[in-house]
Amino acid sequence: GMGPGRQEITRSLLHRIRKSRQRIWLATAYFAPTRRLRKQLKRAARRGIDVRLLLPGARSDHPLVWYAGRRYYGRLLRQGVRVFEYQPRVTHTKLYLCDDWASLGSANLDHWTSHWNLEANQEIEDEDFAARIAALFEHDFGQSHEITWADWRARGLIRRALERVIGWLHAW
């Protein structure tokens, strides 16, 4: 299961997501969100909050993990969550911004880092700092490919099959 540090970060993030009024921007290198996190993100998007995920593009150093993570896109996109795949290079950022609360550090949104990594996140609630973090996000969104619901529905059968099979293997 999750280490205590991990649980604390997750609990803190979920709490902030529920409290958010303007934006929830999350950047992570590996995307394997828990069901609770997915539910909160969809709920926030439905409330009209600007929810965006900044995730690795195909140039990931773990292509199987990348494919597995993509299986969550459809339902998130359909509820209004925006998904950006960062193009220039492999990203190892873990950065969360909920309104003026920022969290940065080593915690990934996934199930397995908890077993291996000592998690150390820094949480800062400060308007000026949040503005600087937002600027970083904006820069990276600009270098990303946004995947829309229409794009997602139009993706080929081979892609769909790969995502399903890899997602299934991954879960197993």
Coordinates of C-alpha atoms in Angstrom, one line a residue:
G1 CA 0.0 0.0 0.0
M2 CA 1.0 3.6 0.3
G3 CA 3.5 4.9 2.7
P4 CA 2.3 7.4 5.3
G5 CA 4.1 10.3 3.5
R6 CA 2.4 9.3 0.3
Q7 CA -1.1 9.2 1.8
E8 CA -0.5 12.6 3.3
I9 CA 0.3 14.1 -0.1
T10 CA -2.7 12.4 -1.7
R11 CA -5.0 13.5 1.1
S12 CA -3.7 17.1 0.9
L13 CA -4.1 17.2 -2.9
L14 CA -7.7 15.8 -2.8
H15 CA -8.6 18.3 -0.1
R16 CA -7.2 21.1 -2.3
I17 CA -9.0 19.9 -5.3
R18 CA -12.3 19.9 -3.5
K19 CA -11.6 23.5 -2.2
S20 CA -10.5 24.9 -5.6
R21 CA -12.5 27.7 -7.1
Q22 CA -10.5 28.7 -10.2
R23 CA -7.9 26.2 -11.4
I24 CA -6.5 22.8 -10.8
W25 CA -3.3 22.2 -12.9
L26 CA -1.4 19.0 -12.3
A27 CA 1.8 18.0 -14.0
T28 CA 3.2 14.5 -13.5
A29 CA 5.6 12.2 -15.2
Y30 CA 3.6 9.0 -14.7
F31 CA -0.2 9.1 -14.9
A32 CA -1.9 6.3 -13.0
P33 CA -4.4 8.2 -10.9
T34 CA -6.5 6.5 -8.2
R35 CA -10.2 6.2 -8.8
R36 CA -10.8 8.9 -6.0
L37 CA -8.5 11.4 -7.8
R38 CA -10.2 10.8 -11.1
K39 CA -13.6 11.3 -9.5
Q40 CA -12.5 14.6 -7.9
L41 CA -11.0 15.9 -11.1
K42 CA -14.2 15.1 -13.1
R43 CA -16.3 16.6 -10.4
A44 CA -14.2 19.8 -10.4
A45 CA -14.4 20.1 -14.2
R46 CA -18.2 19.8 -14.0
R47 CA -18.2 22.6 -11.4
G48 CA -16.7 24.8 -14.1
I49 CA -13.1 24.8 -12.7
D50 CA -10.2 25.0 -15.1
V51 CA -8.8 21.5 -14.7
R52 CA -5.7 20.7 -16.8
L53 CA -3.3 17.8 -16.8
L54 CA 0.2 18.2 -18.2
L55 CA 1.5 14.7 -19.0
P56 CA 4.3 13.2 -20.9
G57 CA 4.0 12.8 -24.7
A58 CA 5.0 9.8 -26.7
R59 CA 8.6 10.5 -26.1
S60 CA 8.2 9.0 -22.6
D61 CA 11.1 6.9 -21.3
H62 CA 8.4 4.4 -20.2
P63 CA 6.2 3.9 -23.3
L64 CA 4.2 1.1 -21.7
V65 CA 3.4 3.3 -18.7
W66 CA 2.5 6.1 -21.1
Y67 CA 0.1 3.8 -23.0
A68 CA -1.4 2.5 -19.8
G69 CA -2.0 6.0 -18.5
R70 CA -3.8 7.1 -21.6
R71 CA -6.7 4.7 -20.9
Y72 CA -8.0 7.3 -18.4
Y73 CA -8.1 10.1 -20.9
G74 CA -11.5 9.4 -22.5
R75 CA -13.7 9.8 -19.4
L76 CA -11.7 12.8 -18.1
L77 CA -11.9 14.6 -21.5
R78 CA -15.6 13.9 -21.7
Q79 CA -16.2 15.6 -18.3
G80 CA -14.2 18.7 -19.4
V81 CA -10.7 18.0 -18.0
R82 CA -8.1 19.3 -20.5
V83 CA -5.2 17.0 -21.3
F84 CA -1.9 18.3 -22.6
E85 CA 1.0 16.0 -23.7
Y86 CA 4.3 17.7 -23.3
Q87 CA 6.4 17.3 -26.5
P88 CA 9.9 18.6 -26.3
R89 CA 11.5 16.0 -24.0
V90 CA 10.8 13.6 -21.2
T91 CA 9.4 15.4 -18.2
H92 CA 9.9 14.3 -14.6
T93 CA 8.0 17.2 -13.1
K94 CA 5.6 16.7 -10.3
L95 CA 3.9 20.0 -9.9
Y96 CA 0.4 20.7 -8.6
L97 CA -1.4 24.1 -8.6
C98 CA -4.8 24.5 -7.0
D99 CA -5.7 28.2 -7.0
D100 CA -2.8 29.7 -5.1
W101 CA -1.6 26.5 -3.5
A102 CA 1.3 24.8 -5.1
S103 CA 2.9 21.5 -4.3
L104 CA 6.1 20.4 -5.9
G105 CA 8.4 17.5 -5.3
S106 CA 8.9 13.8 -5.9
A107 CA 5.4 12.5 -5.5
N108 CA 4.0 11.0 -8.7
L109 CA 0.3 10.5 -9.4
D110 CA 0.7 6.7 -9.5
H111 CA 0.4 3.6 -7.5
W112 CA 3.9 2.2 -7.5
T113 CA 6.4 5.0 -6.7
S114 CA 5.2 4.8 -3.2
H115 CA 6.9 1.5 -2.8
W116 CA 10.3 2.7 -3.9
N117 CA 10.6 6.5 -3.5
L118 CA 10.9 8.5 -0.3
E119 CA 8.4 11.1 -1.0
A120 CA 9.2 14.7 -0.2
N121 CA 6.8 17.4 -1.3
Q122 CA 7.0 21.1 -0.7
E123 CA 3.7 22.8 -0.3
I124 CA 3.4 26.6 -0.6
E125 CA 0.4 28.8 -0.5
D126 CA 1.4 32.2 -1.8
E127 CA -0.1 34.4 -4.5
D128 CA 3.2 35.5 -6.0
F129 CA 4.7 32.1 -6.0
A130 CA 1.6 30.6 -7.5
A131 CA 1.8 33.2 -10.3
R132 CA 5.3 32.1 -11.1
I133 CA 4.3 28.4 -11.1
A134 CA 1.3 29.3 -13.3
A135 CA 3.7 31.0 -15.7
L136 CA 5.8 27.8 -15.9
F137 CA 2.7 25.8 -16.6
E138 CA 1.6 28.2 -19.3
H139 CA 5.0 27.9 -21.0
D140 CA 4.7 24.1 -20.9
F141 CA 1.1 24.1 -22.1
G142 CA 2.4 26.1 -25.1
Q143 CA 4.9 23.4 -25.9
S144 CA 2.4 20.6 -25.6
H145 CA -0.2 19.0 -27.8
E146 CA -3.6 19.3 -26.4
I147 CA -5.7 16.2 -26.8
T148 CA -9.4 17.1 -27.4
W149 CA -12.4 14.9 -27.0
A150 CA -12.7 14.9 -30.8
D151 CA -9.1 13.9 -31.2
W152 CA -9.5 11.1 -28.7
R153 CA -12.6 9.7 -30.4
A154 CA -10.9 9.8 -33.8
R155 CA -7.8 7.8 -32.7
G156 CA -7.2 4.6 -34.7
L157 CA -8.2 1.1 -33.8
I158 CA -4.6 0.0 -33.3
R159 CA -4.1 2.7 -30.7
R160 CA -7.3 1.7 -28.9
A161 CA -6.3 -1.9 -28.9
L162 CA -2.8 -1.2 -27.6
E163 CA -4.1 1.0 -24.9
R164 CA -6.6 -1.6 -23.8
V165 CA -4.2 -4.5 -23.9
I166 CA -1.4 -2.6 -22.1
G167 CA -3.8 -1.2 -19.6
W168 CA -5.1 -4.6 -18.9
L169 CA -1.6 -6.1 -18.5
H170 CA -0.7 -3.2 -16.4
A171 CA -3.6 -3.6 -14.1
W172 CA -2.8 -7.3 -13.9

